[in-house]
PDB file of C-alpha atoms and ligand atoms in Angstrom:
ATOM      1  CA  MET A   1      33.966 -68.029 -84.421  1.00  0.00           C
ATOM      2  CA  PHE A   2      35.191 -67.788 -80.836  1.00  0.00           C
ATOM      3  CA  ILE A   3      35.314 -71.030 -78.872  1.00  0.00           C
ATOM      4  CA  LEU A   4      34.611 -69.751 -75.391  1.00  0.00           C
ATOM      5  CA  GLY A   5      34.153 -71.335 -72.012  1.00  0.00           C
ATOM      6  CA  SER A   6      35.839 -72.520 -68.905  1.00  0.00           C
ATOM      7  CA  PRO A   7      38.935 -74.685 -69.203  1.00  0.00           C
ATOM      8  CA  GLU A   8      36.732 -77.740 -68.647  1.00  0.00           C
ATOM      9  CA  GLU A   9      34.345 -76.680 -71.412  1.00  0.00           C
ATOM     10  CA  LEU A  10      37.261 -75.923 -73.750  1.00  0.00           C
ATOM     11  CA  ASN A  11      38.785 -79.341 -73.008  1.00  0.00           C
ATOM     12  CA  ASN A  12      35.488 -81.007 -73.881  1.00  0.00           C
ATOM     13  CA  ARG A  13      34.901 -78.986 -77.039  1.00  0.00           C
ATOM     14  CA  LEU A  14      38.486 -79.134 -78.332  1.00  0.00           C
ATOM     15  CA  SER A  15      39.479 -82.516 -77.044  1.00  0.00           C
ATOM     16  CA  MET A  16      42.646 -83.465 -78.864  1.00  0.00           C
ATOM     17  CA  LYS A  17      43.439 -86.448 -76.742  1.00  0.00           C
ATOM     18  CA  ASP A  18      46.112 -85.208 -74.297  1.00  0.00           C
ATOM     19  CA  ARG A  19      47.914 -83.036 -76.847  1.00  0.00           C
ATOM     20  CA  LEU A  20      46.007 -79.887 -75.966  1.00  0.00           C
ATOM     21  CA  THR A  21      44.556 -79.232 -72.550  1.00  0.00           C
ATOM     22  CA  PHE A  22      43.274 -76.021 -70.936  1.00  0.00           C
ATOM     23  CA  GLY A  23      43.836 -75.043 -67.350  1.00  0.00           C
ATOM     24  CA  LYS A  24      44.287 -71.966 -65.185  1.00  0.00           C
ATOM     25  CA  ALA A  25      47.400 -70.091 -64.095  1.00  0.00           C
ATOM     26  CA  GLY A  26      48.120 -67.307 -61.637  1.00  0.00           C
ATOM     27  CA  ASP A  27      45.058 -65.167 -60.887  1.00  0.00           C
ATOM     28  CA  GLY A  28      42.730 -67.257 -62.986  1.00  0.00           C
ATOM     29  CA  LEU A  29      44.097 -66.760 -66.496  1.00  0.00           C
ATOM     30  CA  VAL A  30      43.260 -69.577 -68.912  1.00  0.00           C
ATOM     31  CA  VAL A  31      46.319 -71.305 -70.362  1.00  0.00           C
ATOM     32  CA  ALA A  32      46.519 -73.860 -73.172  1.00  0.00           C
ATOM     33  CA  GLU A  33      49.124 -76.570 -72.598  1.00  0.00           C
ATOM     34  CA  ILE A  34      50.418 -78.389 -75.680  1.00  0.00           C
ATOM     35  CA  ASP A  35      52.333 -81.682 -75.486  1.00  0.00           C
ATOM     36  CA  ASN A  36      52.925 -83.455 -78.810  1.00  0.00           C
ATOM     37  CA  PRO A  37      55.691 -85.764 -80.088  1.00  0.00           C
ATOM     38  CA  HIS A  38      57.831 -82.782 -81.099  1.00  0.00           C
ATOM     39  CA  ALA A  39      57.565 -80.272 -78.266  1.00  0.00           C
ATOM     40  CA  THR A  40      55.729 -78.815 -75.324  1.00  0.00           C
ATOM     41  CA  ALA A  41      54.345 -75.288 -75.295  1.00  0.00           C
ATOM     42  CA  SER A  42      52.075 -73.031 -73.271  1.00  0.00           C
ATOM     43  CA  ILE A  43      49.820 -70.225 -74.458  1.00  0.00           C
ATOM     44  CA  CYS A  44      47.982 -67.805 -72.174  1.00  0.00           C
ATOM     45  CA  LEU A  45      44.681 -66.856 -73.826  1.00  0.00           C
ATOM     46  CA  GLN A  46      44.991 -63.311 -72.464  1.00  0.00           C
ATOM     47  CA  GLY A  47      47.158 -61.501 -74.984  1.00  0.00           C
ATOM     48  CA  GLY A  48      47.450 -64.499 -77.305  1.00  0.00           C
ATOM     49  CA  HIS A  49      50.661 -64.927 -75.365  1.00  0.00           C
ATOM     50  CA  VAL A  50      52.948 -67.900 -76.011  1.00  0.00           C
ATOM     51  CA  THR A  51      54.721 -68.347 -72.692  1.00  0.00           C
ATOM     52  CA  ALA A  52      56.725 -71.517 -73.298  1.00  0.00           C
ATOM     53  CA  TRP A  53      58.158 -73.679 -76.085  1.00  0.00           C
ATOM     54  CA  GLN A  54      60.652 -76.522 -75.670  1.00  0.00           C
ATOM     55  CA  PRO A  55      61.369 -79.123 -78.344  1.00  0.00           C
ATOM     56  CA  LYS A  56      61.549 -82.654 -76.905  1.00  0.00           C
ATOM     57  CA  SER A  57      65.123 -82.823 -78.244  1.00  0.00           C
ATOM     58  CA  ALA A  58      66.200 -79.760 -76.251  1.00  0.00           C
ATOM     59  CA  ALA A  59      67.683 -79.844 -72.748  1.00  0.00           C
ATOM     60  CA  GLN A  60      66.558 -76.259 -72.071  1.00  0.00           C
ATOM     61  CA  PRO A  61      63.476 -74.219 -73.014  1.00  0.00           C
ATOM     62  CA  VAL A  62      63.882 -72.000 -76.095  1.00  0.00           C
ATOM     63  CA  VAL A  63      61.361 -69.393 -74.946  1.00  0.00           C
ATOM     64  CA  TRP A  64      62.289 -67.686 -71.659  1.00  0.00           C
ATOM     65  CA  LEU A  65      59.772 -66.928 -68.926  1.00  0.00           C
ATOM     66  CA  SER A  66      60.607 -65.004 -65.781  1.00  0.00           C
ATOM     67  CA  LYS A  67      60.358 -66.920 -62.534  1.00  0.00           C
ATOM     68  CA  LEU A  68      58.465 -63.855 -61.275  1.00  0.00           C
ATOM     69  CA  ALA A  69      56.105 -63.572 -64.258  1.00  0.00           C
ATOM     70  CA  LYS A  70      52.622 -62.544 -63.111  1.00  0.00           C
ATOM     71  CA  PHE A  71      49.548 -64.149 -64.687  1.00  0.00           C
ATOM     72  CA  ALA A  72      46.983 -61.503 -63.747  1.00  0.00           C
ATOM     73  CA  PRO A  73      44.048 -59.982 -65.660  1.00  0.00           C
ATOM     74  CA  GLY A  74      45.121 -56.878 -67.555  1.00  0.00           C
ATOM     75  CA  LYS A  75      48.808 -57.279 -66.693  1.00  0.00           C
ATOM     76  CA  SER A  76      51.620 -58.042 -69.186  1.00  0.00           C
ATOM     77  CA  ILE A  77      53.550 -61.261 -68.639  1.00  0.00           C
ATOM     78  CA  ARG A  78      57.350 -60.991 -68.362  1.00  0.00           C
ATOM     79  CA  GLY A  79      58.736 -63.357 -70.944  1.00  0.00           C
ATOM     80  CA  GLY A  80      57.343 -65.542 -73.680  1.00  0.00           C
ATOM     81  CA  ALA A  81      56.302 -63.824 -76.921  1.00  0.00           C
ATOM     82  CA  PRO A  82      54.266 -60.719 -76.053  1.00  0.00           C
ATOM     83  CA  VAL A  83      52.159 -59.357 -78.924  1.00  0.00           C
ATOM     84  CA  CYS A  84      52.933 -55.651 -79.225  1.00  0.00           C
ATOM     85  CA  TRP A  85      50.087 -54.169 -81.303  1.00  0.00           C
ATOM     86  CA  PRO A  86      48.718 -51.858 -82.746  1.00  0.00           C
ATOM     87  CA  TRP A  87      51.714 -49.744 -81.791  1.00  0.00           C
ATOM     88  CA  PHE A  88      55.272 -50.601 -80.737  1.00  0.00           C
ATOM     89  CA  GLY A  89      56.766 -48.677 -77.831  1.00  0.00           C
ATOM     90  CA  ALA A  90      55.085 -45.553 -76.497  1.00  0.00           C
ATOM     91  CA  HIS A  91      51.932 -44.321 -78.250  1.00  0.00           C
ATOM     92  CA  ALA A  92      52.833 -41.531 -80.691  1.00  0.00           C
ATOM     93  CA  THR A  93      50.577 -38.927 -79.053  1.00  0.00           C
ATOM     94  CA  GLU A  94      48.707 -40.345 -76.026  1.00  0.00           C
ATOM     95  CA  VAL A  95      50.994 -40.546 -72.994  1.00  0.00           C
ATOM     96  CA  GLY A  96      48.313 -42.382 -71.001  1.00  0.00           C
ATOM     97  CA  PHE A  97      48.011 -45.215 -73.512  1.00  0.00           C
ATOM     98  CA  PRO A  98      49.779 -48.503 -72.639  1.00  0.00           C
ATOM     99  CA  GLY A  99      53.298 -49.021 -73.927  1.00  0.00           C
ATOM    100  CA  HIS A 100      53.470 -51.605 -76.752  1.00  0.00           C
ATOM    101  CA  GLY A 101      49.738 -51.310 -77.396  1.00  0.00           C
ATOM    102  CA  TYR A 102      46.897 -53.147 -75.679  1.00  0.00           C
ATOM    103  CA  ALA A 103      46.788 -56.542 -77.464  1.00  0.00           C
ATOM    104  CA  ARG A 104      48.957 -58.323 -74.882  1.00  0.00           C
ATOM    105  CA  THR A 105      46.743 -57.445 -71.902  1.00  0.00           C
ATOM    106  CA  VAL A 106      43.191 -58.053 -73.181  1.00  0.00           C
ATOM    107  CA  PRO A 107      41.189 -61.273 -73.617  1.00  0.00           C
ATOM    108  CA  TRP A 108      41.654 -63.415 -76.703  1.00  0.00           C
ATOM    109  CA  ALA A 109      39.678 -66.512 -77.690  1.00  0.00           C
ATOM    110  CA  VAL A 110      40.526 -69.746 -79.461  1.00  0.00           C
ATOM    111  CA  THR A 111      39.016 -69.988 -82.938  1.00  0.00           C
ATOM    112  CA  GLN A 112      40.609 -73.235 -84.137  1.00  0.00           C
ATOM    113  CA  ALA A 113      42.806 -76.060 -82.843  1.00  0.00           C
ATOM    114  CA  VAL A 114      43.956 -79.025 -84.918  1.00  0.00           C
ATOM    115  CA  SER A 115      46.644 -81.707 -85.031  1.00  0.00           C
ATOM    116  CA  LEU A 116      48.551 -81.529 -88.330  1.00  0.00           C
ATOM    117  CA  ALA A 117      49.634 -84.487 -90.432  1.00  0.00           C
ATOM    118  CA  ASP A 118      53.213 -84.180 -89.177  1.00  0.00           C
ATOM    119  CA  ASP A 119      51.980 -84.366 -85.534  1.00  0.00           C
ATOM    120  CA  ALA A 120      52.496 -80.631 -84.957  1.00  0.00           C
ATOM    121  CA  THR A 121      49.737 -78.758 -83.151  1.00  0.00           C
ATOM    122  CA  GLN A 122      48.129 -75.692 -84.731  1.00  0.00           C
ATOM    123  CA  ILE A 123      46.009 -73.355 -82.629  1.00  0.00           C
ATOM    124  CA  THR A 124      44.576 -70.007 -83.728  1.00  0.00           C
ATOM    125  CA  LEU A 125      43.551 -67.242 -81.341  1.00  0.00           C
ATOM    126  CA  GLU A 126      41.772 -63.965 -81.973  1.00  0.00           C
ATOM    127  CA  LEU A 127      41.684 -60.747 -79.950  1.00  0.00           C
ATOM    128  CA  ILE A 128      38.234 -60.036 -78.529  1.00  0.00           C
ATOM    129  CA  ASN A 129      37.365 -56.420 -79.396  1.00  0.00           C
ATOM    130  CA  SER A 130      35.481 -54.520 -76.707  1.00  0.00           C
ATOM    131  CA  ASP A 131      34.539 -51.004 -75.619  1.00  0.00           C
ATOM    132  CA  GLN A 132      37.893 -51.020 -73.769  1.00  0.00           C
ATOM    133  CA  THR A 133      39.857 -51.771 -76.942  1.00  0.00           C
ATOM    134  CA  ARG A 134      37.786 -49.470 -79.113  1.00  0.00           C
ATOM    135  CA  ALA A 135      38.517 -46.612 -76.700  1.00  0.00           C
ATOM    136  CA  LEU A 136      42.198 -47.089 -77.584  1.00  0.00           C
ATOM    137  CA  TRP A 137      41.789 -48.005 -81.245  1.00  0.00           C
ATOM    138  CA  SER A 138      38.506 -47.167 -82.982  1.00  0.00           C
ATOM    139  CA  HIS A 139      39.292 -48.725 -86.367  1.00  0.00           C
ATOM    140  CA  PRO A 140      37.123 -51.779 -87.188  1.00  0.00           C
ATOM    141  CA  CYS A 141      39.722 -54.552 -87.198  1.00  0.00           C
ATOM    142  CA  LYS A 142      40.502 -58.187 -86.469  1.00  0.00           C
ATOM    143  CA  LEU A 143      43.747 -59.481 -84.948  1.00  0.00           C
ATOM    144  CA  SER A 144      44.602 -63.170 -84.987  1.00  0.00           C
ATOM    145  CA  LEU A 145      47.630 -65.243 -84.046  1.00  0.00           C
ATOM    146  CA  GLU A 146      48.242 -68.664 -85.552  1.00  0.00           C
ATOM    147  CA  VAL A 147      50.649 -70.794 -83.501  1.00  0.00           C
ATOM    148  CA  VAL A 148      52.185 -73.994 -84.882  1.00  0.00           C
ATOM    149  CA  VAL A 149      54.034 -76.035 -82.264  1.00  0.00           C
ATOM    150  CA  GLY A 150      56.314 -78.699 -83.755  1.00  0.00           C
ATOM    151  CA  ARG A 151      60.020 -79.222 -84.336  1.00  0.00           C
ATOM    152  CA  THR A 152      59.942 -75.446 -84.797  1.00  0.00           C
ATOM    153  CA  LEU A 153      57.665 -72.777 -83.336  1.00  0.00           C
ATOM    154  CA  LYS A 154      55.874 -70.684 -85.938  1.00  0.00           C
ATOM    155  CA  LEU A 155      53.832 -67.592 -85.061  1.00  0.00           C
ATOM    156  CA  THR A 156      51.773 -65.658 -87.609  1.00  0.00           C
ATOM    157  CA  LEU A 157      50.171 -62.389 -86.516  1.00  0.00           C
ATOM    158  CA  THR A 158      47.500 -61.182 -88.954  1.00  0.00           C
ATOM    159  CA  THR A 159      45.819 -57.790 -88.892  1.00  0.00           C
ATOM    160  CA  GLY A 160      42.556 -57.409 -90.819  1.00  0.00           C
ATOM    161  CA  ASN A 161      41.191 -53.935 -91.628  1.00  0.00           C
ATOM    162  CA  LEU A 162      37.398 -54.359 -91.569  1.00  0.00           C
ATOM    163  CA  GLY A 163      36.650 -50.728 -92.378  1.00  0.00           C
ATOM    164  CA  ASP A 164      36.787 -48.595 -95.531  1.00  0.00           C
ATOM    165  CA  ASP A 165      39.632 -46.359 -94.348  1.00  0.00           C
ATOM    166  CA  ALA A 166      43.301 -47.319 -94.289  1.00  0.00           C
ATOM    167  CA  PHE A 167      45.116 -47.374 -90.952  1.00  0.00           C
ATOM    168  CA  VAL A 168      48.753 -47.608 -89.866  1.00  0.00           C
ATOM    169  CA  ILE A 169      50.095 -50.063 -87.297  1.00  0.00           C
ATOM    170  CA  SER A 170      53.452 -50.782 -85.748  1.00  0.00           C
ATOM    171  CA  GLU A 171      53.910 -54.171 -84.126  1.00  0.00           C
ATOM    172  CA  ALA A 172      56.294 -56.739 -82.690  1.00  0.00           C
ATOM    173  CA  LEU A 173      56.427 -60.312 -81.548  1.00  0.00           C
ATOM    174  CA  HIS A 174      58.515 -59.310 -78.552  1.00  0.00           C
ATOM    175  CA  THR A 175      59.989 -62.729 -77.917  1.00  0.00           C
ATOM    176  CA  TYR A 176      62.274 -63.554 -74.991  1.00  0.00           C
ATOM    177  CA  LEU A 177      64.726 -66.334 -75.905  1.00  0.00           C
ATOM    178  CA  GLN A 178      66.441 -68.539 -73.308  1.00  0.00           C
ATOM    179  CA  ILE A 179      70.277 -68.430 -73.321  1.00  0.00           C
ATOM    180  CA  GLY A 180      73.021 -69.653 -71.011  1.00  0.00           C
ATOM    181  CA  ASP A 181      74.675 -66.268 -70.356  1.00  0.00           C
ATOM    182  CA  ILE A 182      74.097 -62.945 -72.120  1.00  0.00           C
ATOM    183  CA  ALA A 183      77.831 -62.166 -71.831  1.00  0.00           C
ATOM    184  CA  GLN A 184      78.623 -65.297 -73.891  1.00  0.00           C
ATOM    185  CA  THR A 185      75.958 -64.709 -76.513  1.00  0.00           C
ATOM    186  CA  ARG A 186      76.063 -63.061 -79.955  1.00  0.00           C
ATOM    187  CA  VAL A 187      73.326 -62.201 -82.425  1.00  0.00           C
ATOM    188  CA  LEU A 188      74.229 -62.713 -86.087  1.00  0.00           C
ATOM    189  CA  GLY A 189      72.352 -61.434 -89.120  1.00  0.00           C
ATOM    190  CA  LEU A 190      72.216 -57.703 -88.469  1.00  0.00           C
ATOM    191  CA  GLU A 191      75.676 -56.829 -89.726  1.00  0.00           C
ATOM    192  CA  GLY A 192      75.635 -53.525 -91.638  1.00  0.00           C
ATOM    193  CA  CYS A 193      72.059 -52.643 -90.608  1.00  0.00           C
ATOM    194  CA  GLU A 194      71.102 -49.162 -89.447  1.00  0.00           C
ATOM    195  CA  PHE A 195      69.634 -49.094 -85.960  1.00  0.00           C
ATOM    196  CA  LEU A 196      68.131 -46.567 -83.588  1.00  0.00           C
ATOM    197  CA  ASP A 197      69.585 -46.855 -80.104  1.00  0.00           C
ATOM    198  CA  LYS A 198      66.722 -46.548 -77.598  1.00  0.00           C
ATOM    199  CA  THR A 199      68.862 -46.402 -74.465  1.00  0.00           C
ATOM    200  CA  VAL A 200      68.433 -43.118 -72.605  1.00  0.00           C
ATOM    201  CA  ALA A 201      72.132 -42.264 -72.880  1.00  0.00           C
ATOM    202  CA  ALA A 202      72.074 -42.599 -76.684  1.00  0.00           C
ATOM    203  CA  ASP A 203      69.215 -40.116 -77.000  1.00  0.00           C
ATOM    204  CA  GLY A 204      67.842 -41.753 -80.157  1.00  0.00           C
ATOM    205  CA  VAL A 205      71.088 -41.705 -82.152  1.00  0.00           C
ATOM    206  CA  ARG A 206      71.180 -43.870 -85.278  1.00  0.00           C
ATOM    207  CA  ARG A 207      74.249 -45.982 -86.066  1.00  0.00           C
ATOM    208  CA  ARG A 208      75.181 -48.917 -88.289  1.00  0.00           C
ATOM    209  CA  GLN A 209      75.834 -52.397 -86.865  1.00  0.00           C
ATOM    210  CA  GLU A 210      79.443 -53.523 -87.193  1.00  0.00           C
ATOM    211  CA  GLY A 211      79.823 -57.291 -86.916  1.00  0.00           C
ATOM    212  CA  PRO A 212      77.674 -59.519 -84.675  1.00  0.00           C
ATOM    213  CA  VAL A 213      75.714 -57.928 -81.812  1.00  0.00           C
ATOM    214  CA  THR A 214      77.474 -58.609 -78.499  1.00  0.00           C
ATOM    215  CA  PHE A 215      76.383 -57.569 -75.008  1.00  0.00           C
ATOM    216  CA  THR A 216      78.250 -55.768 -72.228  1.00  0.00           C
ATOM    217  CA  GLU A 217      75.515 -53.357 -71.006  1.00  0.00           C
ATOM    218  CA  GLU A 218      71.832 -52.462 -71.474  1.00  0.00           C
ATOM    219  CA  THR A 219      71.165 -52.848 -75.186  1.00  0.00           C
ATOM    220  CA  ASP A 220      67.937 -51.623 -76.787  1.00  0.00           C
ATOM    221  CA  ARG A 221      68.112 -51.263 -80.561  1.00  0.00           C
ATOM    222  CA  ILE A 222      65.559 -51.079 -83.357  1.00  0.00           C
ATOM    223  CA  TYR A 223      67.220 -52.346 -86.552  1.00  0.00           C
ATOM    224  CA  LEU A 224      65.497 -50.960 -89.606  1.00  0.00           C
ATOM    225  CA  ASN A 225      64.854 -52.184 -93.158  1.00  0.00           C
ATOM    226  CA  THR A 226      66.060 -55.696 -92.404  1.00  0.00           C
ATOM    227  CA  THR A 227      64.293 -58.863 -93.493  1.00  0.00           C
ATOM    228  CA  THR A 228      67.110 -61.304 -92.791  1.00  0.00           C
ATOM    229  CA  ASP A 229      67.148 -64.266 -90.411  1.00  0.00           C
ATOM    230  CA  CYS A 230      68.828 -63.686 -87.082  1.00  0.00           C
ATOM    231  CA  VAL A 231      70.797 -66.379 -85.277  1.00  0.00           C
ATOM    232  CA  ILE A 232      71.403 -66.281 -81.531  1.00  0.00           C
ATOM    233  CA  GLU A 233      74.772 -67.941 -80.957  1.00  0.00           C
ATOM    234  CA  ASP A 234      74.785 -69.310 -77.386  1.00  0.00           C
ATOM    235  CA  THR A 235      78.262 -70.465 -76.395  1.00  0.00           C
ATOM    236  CA  GLN A 236      77.325 -71.668 -72.924  1.00  0.00           C
ATOM    237  CA  LEU A 237      74.409 -73.863 -74.013  1.00  0.00           C
ATOM    238  CA  ALA A 238      76.313 -74.792 -77.200  1.00  0.00           C
ATOM    239  CA  ARG A 239      73.329 -74.086 -79.416  1.00  0.00           C
ATOM    240  CA  ARG A 240      71.994 -71.590 -81.944  1.00  0.00           C
ATOM    241  CA  ILE A 241      68.441 -70.299 -82.184  1.00  0.00           C
ATOM    242  CA  ARG A 242      67.431 -69.276 -85.710  1.00  0.00           C
ATOM    243  CA  ILE A 243      64.750 -66.626 -86.089  1.00  0.00           C
ATOM    244  CA  ALA A 244      63.354 -66.587 -89.632  1.00  0.00           C
ATOM    245  CA  LYS A 245      60.694 -63.969 -90.381  1.00  0.00           C
ATOM    246  CA  SER A 246      58.435 -62.701 -93.146  1.00  0.00           C
ATOM    247  CA  GLY A 247      56.272 -59.597 -93.323  1.00  0.00           C
ATOM    248  CA  SER A 248      58.637 -57.834 -90.935  1.00  0.00           C
ATOM    249  CA  ARG A 249      61.135 -55.090 -91.794  1.00  0.00           C
ATOM    250  CA  SER A 250      62.421 -54.290 -88.307  1.00  0.00           C
ATOM    251  CA  THR A 251      64.252 -56.377 -85.726  1.00  0.00           C
ATOM    252  CA  VAL A 252      64.534 -55.247 -82.112  1.00  0.00           C
ATOM    253  CA  VAL A 253      67.345 -56.540 -79.881  1.00  0.00           C
ATOM    254  CA  TRP A 254      67.047 -55.947 -76.139  1.00  0.00           C
ATOM    255  CA  THR A 255      68.692 -56.844 -72.889  1.00  0.00           C
ATOM    256  CA  PRO A 256      67.832 -54.706 -69.856  1.00  0.00           C
ATOM    257  CA  TRP A 257      71.096 -55.636 -68.102  1.00  0.00           C
ATOM    258  CA  THR A 258      71.222 -55.554 -64.343  1.00  0.00           C
ATOM    259  CA  GLU A 259      70.072 -52.060 -63.317  1.00  0.00           C
ATOM    260  CA  LYS A 260      67.017 -51.817 -65.600  1.00  0.00           C
ATOM    261  CA  ALA A 261      66.028 -55.406 -64.795  1.00  0.00           C
ATOM    262  CA  ASP A 262      66.169 -54.644 -61.083  1.00  0.00           C
ATOM    263  CA  LYS A 263      64.035 -51.525 -61.630  1.00  0.00           C
ATOM    264  CA  MET A 264      61.464 -53.530 -63.598  1.00  0.00           C
ATOM    265  CA  GLY A 265      61.303 -55.912 -60.656  1.00  0.00           C
ATOM    266  CA  ASP A 266      59.916 -59.008 -62.397  1.00  0.00           C
ATOM    267  CA  PHE A 267      63.017 -60.628 -63.900  1.00  0.00           C
ATOM    268  CA  GLY A 268      63.866 -62.596 -60.801  1.00  0.00           C
ATOM    269  CA  PRO A 269      67.380 -62.908 -59.413  1.00  0.00           C
ATOM    270  CA  ASP A 270      69.778 -62.485 -62.343  1.00  0.00           C
ATOM    271  CA  GLY A 271      67.020 -63.577 -64.707  1.00  0.00           C
ATOM    272  CA  TRP A 272      68.214 -61.013 -67.216  1.00  0.00           C
ATOM    273  CA  ARG A 273      71.473 -62.976 -67.686  1.00  0.00           C
ATOM    274  CA  THR A 274      69.611 -65.929 -69.214  1.00  0.00           C
ATOM    275  CA  MET A 275      67.428 -64.100 -71.724  1.00  0.00           C
ATOM    276  CA  VAL A 276      67.746 -61.949 -74.792  1.00  0.00           C
ATOM    277  CA  CYS A 277      64.897 -60.409 -76.786  1.00  0.00           C
ATOM    278  CA  VAL A 278      65.150 -60.657 -80.565  1.00  0.00           C
ATOM    279  CA  GLU A 279      61.861 -59.223 -81.739  1.00  0.00           C
ATOM    280  CA  SER A 280      60.415 -59.468 -85.236  1.00  0.00           C
ATOM    281  CA  ALA A 281      58.690 -56.143 -85.762  1.00  0.00           C
ATOM    282  CA  ASN A 282      57.514 -53.309 -87.971  1.00  0.00           C
ATOM    283  CA  ALA A 283      58.454 -50.126 -86.120  1.00  0.00           C
ATOM    284  CA  LEU A 284      59.319 -46.453 -86.793  1.00  0.00           C
ATOM    285  CA  GLU A 285      59.524 -45.878 -90.553  1.00  0.00           C
ATOM    286  CA  ASN A 286      58.752 -49.573 -91.098  1.00  0.00           C
ATOM    287  CA  ALA A 287      55.197 -49.072 -89.758  1.00  0.00           C
ATOM    288  CA  VAL A 288      52.612 -50.779 -91.988  1.00  0.00           C
ATOM    289  CA  THR A 289      49.688 -49.097 -93.764  1.00  0.00           C
ATOM    290  CA  ILE A 290      46.769 -51.488 -94.149  1.00  0.00           C
ATOM    291  CA  PRO A 291      44.232 -50.385 -96.768  1.00  0.00           C
ATOM    292  CA  GLY A 292      40.499 -50.542 -96.193  1.00  0.00           C
ATOM    293  CA  HIS A 293      39.334 -54.199 -96.220  1.00  0.00           C
ATOM    294  CA  GLY A 294      42.993 -55.258 -96.565  1.00  0.00           C
ATOM    295  CA  SER A 295      45.165 -57.387 -94.297  1.00  0.00           C
ATOM    296  CA  HIS A 296      48.805 -57.855 -93.310  1.00  0.00           C
ATOM    297  CA  SER A 297      50.612 -60.829 -91.774  1.00  0.00           C
ATOM    298  CA  MET A 298      53.912 -60.991 -89.943  1.00  0.00           C
ATOM    299  CA  SER A 299      55.346 -64.487 -89.413  1.00  0.00           C
ATOM    300  CA  VAL A 300      58.322 -65.735 -87.470  1.00  0.00           C
ATOM    301  CA  GLU A 301      59.697 -69.242 -87.104  1.00  0.00           C
ATOM    302  CA  TYR A 302      62.051 -70.236 -84.282  1.00  0.00           C
ATOM    303  CA  SER A 303      64.278 -73.300 -84.666  1.00  0.00           C
ATOM    304  CA  LEU A 304      67.172 -74.841 -82.776  1.00  0.00           C
ATOM    305  CA  GLU A 305      70.528 -75.631 -84.381  1.00  0.00           C
ATOM    306  CA  ASN A 306      73.263 -77.463 -82.485  1.00  0.00           C
TER     307      ASN A 306
HETATM  308  O1  TA6 B   1      61.623 -54.007 -77.016  1.00  0.00           O
HETATM  309  C1  TA6 B   1      62.431 -53.409 -76.021  1.00  0.00           C
HETATM  310  C2  TA6 B   1      61.537 -52.532 -75.144  1.00  0.00           C
HETATM  311  O2  TA6 B   1      60.875 -51.553 -75.915  1.00  0.00           O
HETATM  312  C3  TA6 B   1      62.406 -51.911 -74.034  1.00  0.00           C
HETATM  313  O3  TA6 B   1      62.561 -50.521 -74.233  1.00  0.00           O
HETATM  314  C4  TA6 B   1      61.630 -52.251 -72.762  1.00  0.00           C
HETATM  315  O4  TA6 B   1      60.658 -51.273 -72.484  1.00  0.00           O
HETATM  316  C5  TA6 B   1      61.012 -53.584 -73.176  1.00  0.00           C
HETATM  317  O5  TA6 B   1      60.537 -53.334 -74.496  1.00  0.00           O
HETATM  318  C6  TA6 B   1      59.993 -54.171 -72.242  1.00  0.00           C
HETATM  319  O6  TA6 B   1      58.856 -53.396 -72.209  1.00  0.00           O
HETATM  320  P1  TA6 B   1      57.653 -53.868 -71.217  1.00  0.00           P
HETATM  321  O7  TA6 B   1      56.567 -52.885 -71.486  1.00  0.00           O
HETATM  322  O8  TA6 B   1      57.273 -55.265 -71.620  1.00  0.00           O
HETATM  323  O9  TA6 B   1      58.223 -53.852 -69.836  1.00  0.00           O
END
């Protein structure tokens, strides 16, 4: 059941003292602001898009958001945890279809919001299907995102197949993590994994990861058949961000580096130096077949380690 309305109406209907309040951002997008004893977080209803998470114990945000991020109807937001669904990357056959699917740029609604016994905040959002979405994806389906904001941030993306026929999705929680300096950052956990290199120069070559992932140039890799945790080791901020996932067999690691970031135009001055994407996904041969009347969930939990 969608809980719809203006921010004022949502505040009245979902009043959770001052732990969850709704307001507007940018060109009128509705944003949920969470402030509980463990952390603060922000979620834009469009796209079911977590745009901020910072534990109260942390000096810096954990989720990165561009200083030039646009909050505009139908536009993707640079940063946060974009929901890439029901396909990852370019559509397999339709060049005019949006990259990374449509979920991140269409309206979603709140279906539940509660305070948990441990003082974490749990809010569930659901994509609002429409003629616009059905024109891109005609399968009867339901997409929901459960967000738990506490000492950790846990996201669970669930696809429900409401029809009789199976369908195949690829997906990602395309999360931008805040770091001190990409050049002083390593990603552990992918050692020995096969990856497809998506940079233009690599022309889709597949290689195997040797040692931790380090960064000296644009890096855009889909690691396949991996279910392990990743750890972002941030020397400058003297912290580690653990990314623990389930229901995901691919991990995407991306930094645009300077030239691509400049071309994209919404990273802000040198913004690319302070972010890295480590995306929990199911892509390429890890795409997921969901049987008729079946469902599939992909979960990821982010936590800080000093
Ligand atoms: O996940 C990495 C990637 O596929 C890159 O190739 C780059 O396109 C990035 O996603 C951002 O895509 P976006 O559509 O959000 O600008």
